[in-house]
Amino acid sequence: MNRLCDSMEPKVMDDDMLKLAVGEQGPQEEAGQLAKQEGILFKDVLSLQLDFRNILRIDNLWQFENLRKLQLDNNIIEKIEGLENLTHLVWLDLSFNNIETIEGLDTLVNLEDLSLFNNRISKIDSLDALVKLQVLSLGNNQIDNMMNIVYLRRFKCLRTLSLSGNPISEAEDYKMFICAYLPDLVYLDFRRIDDHTKELAEAKHQYSIDELKHRENLMQVRLQDERARQEELEKHKTAFVEHLNGSFLFDSMYAEDSEGNKLSYLPGVSELLEAYKDKFVIICVNIFEYGLKQQEKRKIELDTFSECVHEAIQENQEQGKRKIAQFEEKHLSSLSAIREESELPNIEKMILECSADVSELFNELMMLEMQLVEQLEETINMFERNIVDMVGLFIENVQSLMAQCRDLENHHHEKLLEISISTLEKIVKGDLDEDLPDDLRALFVDKDTIVNAVGASHDIHLLKIDNREDELVTRINSWCTRLVDKIHKDEIMRNRKRVKEINQYIDHMQSELDNLEYSDILD
C-alpha cells in the first residue's frame, strides 16, 4: 500500500507548494491574473487540492482558517496532523495514503464527508468530535473486528458508509450486522440499502440490538446526569461558592488530619464532633445560598448595564445615519447641479460649498461620537462603582460567616482539649474505663504530646478555612478587575473603530470632490 514512487522524493508542504496549488486552482482569466499580481490570502481560500504531490507530512495549513474542502489523496501521508485550525472544514479526502491510526480530527466539528479509503487503518475510533459526519469512506483498510461498527452508532447523521475491501467485509453476516446496528444508514459500499434488507437485519439481531439499546439508554442517562452536575458546578463556580452546599469543607478539614481522626475516638468526642459538623455545615450552606443570590444580583446589574450601553450606541448610530442620509441627499443634488453648471466660477463656488458641507458633517458626526463617549463613560463609571460595591459587600459578609466557622473551630478545639487532658488524667490515675485504640493511646504519653496533637489538628482546620476564604476573595476580586478592565478596553476599541469609520467616510466624500475634474464637468 505504500505509494512512494522510487523516482520521487517525499515532498514538504511549504508556502511555495501551497501558493502554487492555490494559484493553479484559482480563476485563470483576468480575475486570476489580478489575484496573482496582488497575492491571494490563504484565509480566503475555500477549497484546496493537494493530491498526487508525494506529500509525506501535513503541515503549514494553519492560515487556511476558512477552508471548506481539502483534498490530500494519493500521497504518502503517514499521520493525520496539522488540521487543528481548519474548523470550518466540511469535506476531507485522505484516501490512498499510508495512514495507520485515525487521529488529529478533534477540532473538525463541521466535517460532513471524510474519506480514508485505501490506507492501513485497523480500528475505527477518535471520530467523536465529528458530530455532523454524513459520509465515511474506510474501504480497503485492515479493519477486522465487527465491534468497530457499534462505535459508529454515535454518529446520528451518518448515511453513507464504505467498508468494502476490509477483512470484516468477508464475514458472512457483514451486511446484515451493519444494517441492524446502523439502522439509519442509507448507502453501504456505494449501494442503497432497501427496506426489506433492513427488516431482515433487525429481526435477525433484535435481541442483541435491544440489549445494546438498553445499555446505551443507561449510558445516556448517566451522561445527562453528569452533564447536569457539571452545569450545576459551573453555576456554583461562577458564584464562587462551589462545594459549600454541604459538608465538603468540613470533610476536607479531616481528610489530611491524622491526629484529629485519632482523637475522634475519645469518649464524648463523637457527639461533640457531630454537633460541630451540623453547625459548621449550616454556615457553609448559608454562604452558598448567599453567594447564589449575590451572583444573580451581579448578573442583573451586568445585563442592565449591557442593555443601557447597547441602547445608547444604537440611538447614537440612528442619529448618525439620519445626518448622513440628509447629507447624501443634499450632496447628490449638489453634484448633479455642478455637472449641469457651465460657468467655471459658479462650479468652483459650488465645490467649495460641498466641501464645507462635508466638513460640517464631519463635525456633527464627531460631536455625536463625543457625546456618546461622555454618556458611556458616565454609565461605565456608575456600573464600576456598583459592581465594586456589590463585590465588596459580598466579601465582607462571606468573611463574617467564615469568622463564624473559625469561632466554631476554636470552641471545638477548647472542648477537645478539655476532654483530652481529662482523659490523660484518668489514664495516669488508672480510672479510664473505656478501651482506646493503640494509635490513640500512643498520644497520651504526657501532657505536651496530647496538647501538641490537639493543636496540630486545630491548625490544619484553621488553615483549610483560611484557604477557602482566601480563594473565594481572590477569585471574585480577579473577576471584578478583569470585567471592569474589559469594559474599558472594549469602549476604547469601539471609539477608535467609530472614529476610523467617520474619517474613512469623510475622506471618501472629500476625495470625490478633489477628483472632480473641470474638463469632465465642462464636457
XYZ file of C-alpha atoms in Angstrom:
523
model
C 0.000 0.000 0.000
C 2.975 2.320 0.193
C 2.641 4.725 -2.704
C 6.121 6.273 -2.508
C 7.442 6.429 -6.035
C 11.066 5.441 -6.482
C 11.603 8.343 -8.853
C 10.209 10.969 -6.472
C 11.440 12.259 -3.168
C 8.924 12.916 -0.347
C 7.645 16.493 -0.542
C 7.235 19.059 2.228
C 4.066 21.147 2.455
C 5.741 24.556 2.438
C 4.500 28.004 1.408
C 5.779 27.574 -2.149
C 3.736 24.398 -2.663
C 0.634 25.983 -1.155
C 0.935 29.182 -3.199
C 1.400 27.152 -6.352
C -1.631 24.988 -5.566
C -3.811 27.998 -4.775
C -2.669 29.744 -7.941
C -3.342 26.687 -10.118
C -6.863 26.287 -8.732
C -7.792 29.981 -8.875
C -9.518 31.785 -11.763
C -7.433 31.707 -14.929
C -8.774 34.766 -16.757
C -8.442 38.471 -15.907
C -9.514 37.979 -12.274
C -6.908 35.258 -11.910
C -4.129 37.436 -13.269
C -5.107 40.225 -10.902
C -5.121 37.785 -7.970
C -1.620 36.605 -8.883
C -0.353 40.164 -9.001
C -1.917 41.229 -5.689
C -1.390 37.912 -3.949
C -4.014 35.518 -2.620
C -4.664 35.436 1.102
C -4.738 31.830 2.329
C -7.506 32.715 4.769
C -9.808 33.493 1.828
C -9.310 30.088 0.176
C -12.347 27.786 0.476
C -11.103 24.752 -1.472
C -7.598 23.290 -1.742
C -6.425 20.398 -3.915
C -3.109 18.766 -2.936
C -3.395 15.280 -4.431
C -0.605 13.372 -6.233
C 2.217 15.511 -4.781
C 4.137 12.861 -2.813
C 3.413 14.705 0.457
C 4.784 12.877 3.494
C 3.605 15.177 6.261
C 0.624 17.543 6.635
C 1.925 20.975 7.642
C 1.577 24.763 7.208
C -2.206 24.723 6.778
C -2.915 26.934 9.799
C -3.511 30.015 7.622
C -6.388 28.349 5.738
C -8.796 29.119 8.558
C -11.882 29.315 6.313
C -11.154 26.234 4.210
C -14.232 24.106 3.451
C -12.793 21.391 1.197
C -9.348 19.747 1.408
C -8.068 17.098 -0.972
C -4.930 15.224 0.173
C -5.477 11.893 -1.538
C -2.804 9.883 -3.369
C 0.173 10.993 -1.290
C 2.383 9.135 1.198
C 0.982 10.704 4.386
C 1.532 8.514 7.455
C -0.150 10.558 10.177
C -3.229 12.798 10.371
C -1.966 16.061 11.870
C -1.764 19.807 11.281
C -5.522 20.232 10.759
C -6.315 21.900 14.109
C -7.173 25.334 12.681
C -9.401 24.070 9.860
C -12.526 24.225 11.989
C -14.770 25.119 9.035
C -13.745 22.077 7.018
C -16.728 20.166 5.591
C -15.044 17.756 3.143
C -11.730 15.937 3.706
C -10.133 13.364 1.417
C -7.155 11.429 2.803
C -7.616 8.333 0.651
C -4.683 6.429 -0.867
C -2.087 7.262 1.803
C -0.180 5.280 4.441
C -2.240 6.244 7.495
C -2.451 3.600 10.250
C -4.357 5.436 13.001
C -7.365 7.776 12.985
C -6.337 10.853 14.970
C -5.937 14.640 14.796
C -9.577 15.352 13.901
C -10.817 16.636 17.263
C -11.403 20.238 16.107
C -13.147 19.412 12.821
C -16.635 19.714 14.292
C -18.205 20.752 10.961
C -16.843 17.845 8.920
C -19.564 16.040 6.947
C -17.623 13.935 4.446
C -14.449 12.005 5.362
C -12.568 9.627 3.086
C -9.799 7.411 4.442
C -10.135 4.847 1.657
C -7.107 2.668 0.910
C -4.907 3.245 3.968
C -3.626 0.941 6.736
C -6.277 1.576 9.387
C -7.253 -1.350 11.611
C -9.562 0.351 14.134
C -12.379 2.909 13.829
C -12.076 5.404 16.680
C -11.164 9.004 17.595
C -14.003 10.412 15.498
C -16.154 11.541 18.434
C -15.928 15.271 17.611
C -17.358 14.746 14.106
C -20.983 15.138 15.182
C -22.095 16.236 11.683
C -20.477 13.307 9.845
C -22.693 12.060 6.995
C -20.307 10.194 4.683
C -17.469 7.922 5.851
C -15.276 6.009 3.427
C -12.993 3.402 5.030
C -12.797 0.805 2.259
C -9.549 -1.062 1.514
C -8.113 -0.869 5.023
C -7.285 -3.516 7.644
C -10.397 -3.393 9.851
C -11.133 -6.927 11.072
C -13.379 -6.537 14.142
C -17.141 -6.116 13.710
C -17.329 -4.248 17.020
C -15.964 -1.252 15.125
C -19.453 -0.944 13.635
C -21.009 -0.456 17.086
C -18.746 2.564 17.603
C -20.366 4.252 14.595
C -23.839 4.212 16.237
C -22.998 7.519 17.949
C -22.984 9.370 14.609
C -26.663 10.203 14.205
C -26.170 11.951 10.841
C -24.196 9.109 9.188
C -25.979 7.997 5.999
C -23.210 6.646 3.740
C -20.560 4.107 4.751
C -17.920 2.259 2.749
C -16.034 -0.690 4.275
C -15.517 -2.991 1.296
C -12.015 -4.364 0.970
C -11.560 -4.792 4.741
C -11.308 -8.243 6.403
C -14.725 -7.688 8.054
C -16.402 -7.329 4.642
C -15.634 -11.026 4.064
C -17.722 -12.063 7.090
C -20.928 -13.941 6.258
C -23.060 -11.635 8.423
C -21.298 -8.427 7.304
C -24.182 -6.647 5.574
C -26.900 -7.804 7.993
C -24.831 -6.821 11.012
C -24.209 -3.300 9.697
C -27.841 -2.797 8.654
C -29.026 -3.926 12.095
C -26.609 -1.867 14.144
C -26.739 1.220 11.887
C -30.466 1.390 11.046
C -30.308 4.981 9.723
C -27.678 4.124 7.115
C -28.883 4.695 3.521
C -25.875 3.580 1.463
C -23.418 0.765 2.220
C -20.435 0.221 -0.082
C -21.981 2.508 -2.713
C -25.271 0.602 -2.832
C -28.602 1.729 -1.428
C -29.951 -0.407 1.423
C -33.524 -1.491 0.690
C -36.234 -1.648 3.361
C -36.551 -5.430 3.114
C -32.880 -5.907 3.992
C -33.265 -3.566 6.969
C -36.277 -5.544 8.228
C -34.441 -8.869 7.929
C -31.371 -7.457 9.676
C -33.445 -6.031 12.516
C -35.266 -9.342 13.038
C -32.037 -11.337 12.985
C -30.240 -9.175 15.542
C -33.240 -7.957 17.541
C -32.178 -9.446 20.895
C -28.634 -8.046 20.692
C -29.886 -4.665 19.490
C -32.452 -4.424 22.305
C -29.771 -5.242 24.858
C -27.415 -2.690 23.315
C -30.132 -0.020 23.273
C -30.784 -0.662 26.956
C -27.089 -0.184 27.759
C -26.974 2.926 25.565
C -30.012 4.384 27.336
C -28.426 3.771 30.724
C -25.221 5.377 29.499
C -27.182 8.319 28.099
C -28.918 8.839 31.439
C -25.562 8.739 33.228
C -24.094 11.203 30.731
C -27.064 13.543 31.140
C -26.777 13.344 34.922
C -23.055 14.045 34.733
C -23.650 16.930 32.322
C -26.282 18.361 34.668
C -23.873 18.048 37.603
C -21.134 19.792 35.627
C -23.500 22.596 34.607
C -24.598 22.996 38.207
C -20.977 23.023 39.362
C -20.104 25.697 36.777
C -23.009 27.773 38.048
C -21.684 27.436 41.612
C -18.155 28.306 40.447
C -19.495 31.430 38.749
C -20.893 32.396 42.145
C -17.534 31.439 43.798
C -19.298 29.110 46.283
C -18.736 25.677 44.755
C -18.716 22.765 47.248
C -20.151 24.929 50.031
C -23.649 23.437 49.804
C -22.745 20.525 52.046
C -20.041 19.069 54.238
C -17.218 19.251 51.676
C -15.197 21.916 53.502
C -15.698 20.219 56.869
C -14.742 16.817 55.464
C -11.645 18.307 53.823
C -10.513 19.580 57.239
C -10.294 15.990 58.473
C -9.148 14.380 55.201
C -5.477 15.085 55.973
C -5.822 15.359 59.763
C -4.493 12.086 61.120
C -4.351 13.382 64.728
C -7.924 14.654 64.589
C -9.182 11.340 63.278
C -7.447 9.516 66.132
C -8.858 11.939 68.726
C -12.396 11.394 67.416
C -12.395 8.039 69.241
C -12.065 9.689 72.656
C -15.085 9.284 74.940
C -17.602 12.095 74.310
C -15.818 13.429 71.188
C -18.130 11.663 68.722
C -21.166 13.608 69.997
C -19.121 16.818 70.145
C -17.910 16.300 66.578
C -21.404 15.609 65.276
C -22.781 18.806 66.809
C -19.779 20.761 65.479
C -20.289 19.396 61.957
C -24.008 20.210 61.919
C -23.403 23.838 62.907
C -20.426 24.177 60.525
C -22.392 22.836 57.548
C -25.278 25.228 58.284
C -22.865 28.174 57.994
C -21.397 26.776 54.763
C -24.885 26.405 53.285
C -25.661 29.988 54.322
C -22.545 31.144 52.436
C -23.588 29.039 49.448
C -27.151 30.360 49.270
C -25.994 33.926 49.846
C -23.415 33.507 47.086
C -26.024 32.348 44.556
C -28.299 35.280 45.401
C -25.449 37.759 45.055
C -24.406 36.182 41.726
C -27.938 36.708 40.437
C -27.804 40.362 41.525
C -24.444 40.826 39.800
C -25.870 39.236 36.648
C -28.868 41.570 36.682
C -26.542 44.543 37.177
C -24.345 43.448 34.275
C -27.328 42.733 31.999
C -28.855 46.128 32.796
C -25.543 47.850 32.085
C -25.094 45.978 28.773
C -28.621 46.894 27.733
C -28.035 50.564 28.551
C -24.798 50.600 26.547
C -26.467 48.870 23.601
C -29.397 51.292 23.602
C -27.087 54.319 23.834
C -24.940 53.111 20.925
C -27.975 52.204 18.842
C -29.652 55.580 19.414
C -26.405 57.381 18.587
C -25.978 55.341 15.408
C -29.527 56.159 14.321
C -28.816 59.866 14.762
C -25.641 59.476 12.719
C -27.492 57.601 9.952
C -30.117 60.352 9.742
C -27.446 63.045 9.431
C -25.598 61.042 6.755
C -28.862 60.428 4.853
C -29.674 64.157 4.898
C -26.142 64.994 3.792
C -26.112 62.446 0.975
C -29.449 63.652 -0.357
C -28.155 67.232 -0.494
C -24.707 66.094 -1.729
C -26.111 64.135 -4.693
C -28.283 67.093 -5.624
C -25.238 69.386 -5.436
C -23.147 67.062 -7.613
C -25.905 66.997 -10.225
C -26.060 70.794 -10.155
C -22.275 71.030 -10.561
C -22.355 68.733 -13.594
C -25.110 70.830 -15.180
C -23.357 74.161 -14.463
C -21.272 75.574 -17.335
C -19.735 78.645 -15.678
C -16.356 77.869 -14.070
C -16.622 80.450 -11.218
C -20.010 79.016 -10.253
C -18.585 75.483 -10.342
C -15.714 76.453 -8.029
C -18.135 78.124 -5.661
C -20.425 75.097 -5.603
C -17.490 72.728 -4.959
C -16.391 74.882 -2.035
C -19.925 74.738 -0.642
C -19.916 70.939 -0.979
C -16.575 70.788 0.782
C -17.986 72.926 3.585
C -20.935 70.513 3.856
C -18.503 67.596 4.166
C -16.623 69.436 6.927
C -19.878 70.223 8.693
C -20.932 66.554 8.514
C -17.551 65.537 9.957
C -18.031 67.951 12.887
C -21.566 66.730 13.505
C -20.572 63.045 13.452
C -17.581 63.683 15.706
C -19.788 65.689 18.058
C -22.217 62.775 18.236
C -19.339 60.408 18.987
C -18.002 62.688 21.716
C -21.469 62.855 23.280
C -21.670 59.059 23.184
C -18.195 58.736 24.725
C -19.214 61.010 27.608
C -22.509 59.170 28.056
C -20.864 55.748 28.063
C -18.064 56.936 30.333
C -20.641 58.022 32.891
C -22.543 54.734 32.515
C -19.358 52.664 32.821
C -18.174 54.583 35.885
C -21.556 54.112 37.545
C -21.513 50.385 36.749
C -17.954 50.094 38.046
C -18.935 51.728 41.348
C -21.969 49.480 41.664
C -20.185 46.222 40.862
C -17.211 47.061 43.098
C -19.622 47.877 45.952
C -21.527 44.632 45.387
C -18.320 42.580 45.377
C -17.060 44.412 48.473
C -20.305 43.743 50.351
C -20.240 40.092 49.283
C -16.664 39.663 50.517
C -17.448 41.418 53.797
C -20.428 39.167 54.533
C -18.600 35.992 53.479
C -15.674 36.893 55.732
C -18.131 37.422 58.585
C -19.618 33.962 58.004
C -16.158 32.409 57.697
C -15.299 34.045 61.034
C -18.232 32.106 62.494
C -16.679 28.897 61.134
C -13.434 29.810 62.879
C -15.325 30.522 66.115
C -16.896 27.072 65.920
C -13.470 25.536 65.312
C -11.982 27.423 68.279
C -14.844 26.291 70.508
C -14.447 22.707 69.326
C -10.707 22.916 69.918
C -11.222 24.076 73.519
C -13.716 21.297 74.212
C -11.485 18.674 72.594
C -8.503 19.877 74.614
C -10.536 19.633 77.842
C -11.624 16.082 77.015
C -8.057 15.109 76.041
C -6.479 16.461 79.233
C -9.257 14.895 81.317
C -8.645 11.571 79.568
C -4.892 11.878 80.225
C -5.534 12.462 83.945
C -7.769 9.377 84.067
C -5.123 7.275 82.326
C -2.468 8.461 84.781
C -4.736 7.610 87.722
C -5.873 4.344 86.133
C -9.519 5.450 86.240
C -10.221 5.214 82.464
C -12.878 2.550 81.897
C -13.014 2.753 78.084
C -10.584 0.937 75.815
C -8.718 3.220 73.401
C -7.228 2.225 70.034
C -3.475 1.711 70.216
C -2.627 4.630 67.892
C -4.780 6.950 70.043
C -3.335 5.681 73.348
C 0.150 6.368 71.956
C -0.681 10.106 72.043
C -1.218 10.046 75.815
C 2.429 9.810 76.756
C 2.404 13.147 78.555
C 0.556 16.463 78.512
C 2.821 18.115 75.939
C 2.274 15.290 73.440
C -1.509 15.390 73.657
C -1.614 19.205 73.630
C 0.580 19.227 70.515
C -1.647 16.648 68.809
C -4.804 18.640 69.534
C -3.047 21.837 68.428
C -1.840 20.286 65.166
C -5.382 19.202 64.370
C -6.668 22.695 65.151
C -4.045 24.330 62.904
C -4.996 22.121 59.949
C -8.660 23.038 60.330
C -7.986 26.779 60.537
C -5.704 26.586 57.508
C -8.427 24.894 55.464
C -10.945 27.587 56.440
C -8.464 30.393 55.716
C -7.502 28.914 52.350
C -11.130 28.588 51.234
C -11.831 32.165 52.261
C -8.694 33.463 50.535
C -9.545 31.534 47.384
C -13.042 32.993 47.247
C -11.857 36.552 47.874
C -9.008 36.315 45.361
C -11.176 34.853 42.618
C -14.050 37.308 42.898
C -11.668 40.280 43.073
C -9.864 38.995 39.964
C -13.196 38.527 38.198
C -14.267 42.054 39.058
C -10.957 43.550 37.912
C -10.970 41.615 34.624
C -14.587 42.551 33.935
C -14.069 46.276 34.511
C -10.810 46.290 32.520
C -12.517 44.536 29.600
C -15.399 47.015 29.602
C -12.992 49.964 29.493
C -10.898 48.335 26.735
C -13.990 47.453 24.694
C -15.158 51.076 24.866
C -11.745 52.343 23.769
C -11.780 49.932 20.811
C -15.362 50.889 19.923
C -14.455 54.598 19.955
C -11.350 54.049 17.818
C -13.320 51.982 15.323
C -16.072 54.598 15.100
C -13.628 57.486 14.638
C -11.873 55.473 11.929
C -15.210 54.830 10.185
C -16.078 58.552 10.277
C -12.670 59.558 8.926
C -12.814 56.970 6.141
C -16.274 58.109 5.092
C -15.354 61.806 5.165
C -12.091 61.123 3.309
C -14.072 59.296 0.649
C -16.527 62.181 0.277
C -13.743 64.742 0.129
C -11.787 62.614 -2.316
C -14.767 62.605 -4.665
C -14.714 66.406 -4.663
C -10.946 66.616 -5.021
C -11.029 64.278 -8.025
C -13.778 66.223 -9.729
C -12.133 67.436 -12.945
C -13.426 70.592 -14.533
C -12.787 69.224 -18.018
C -15.111 66.283 -17.301
C -17.735 68.667 -15.974
C -17.446 71.067 -18.909
C -17.652 68.165 -21.364
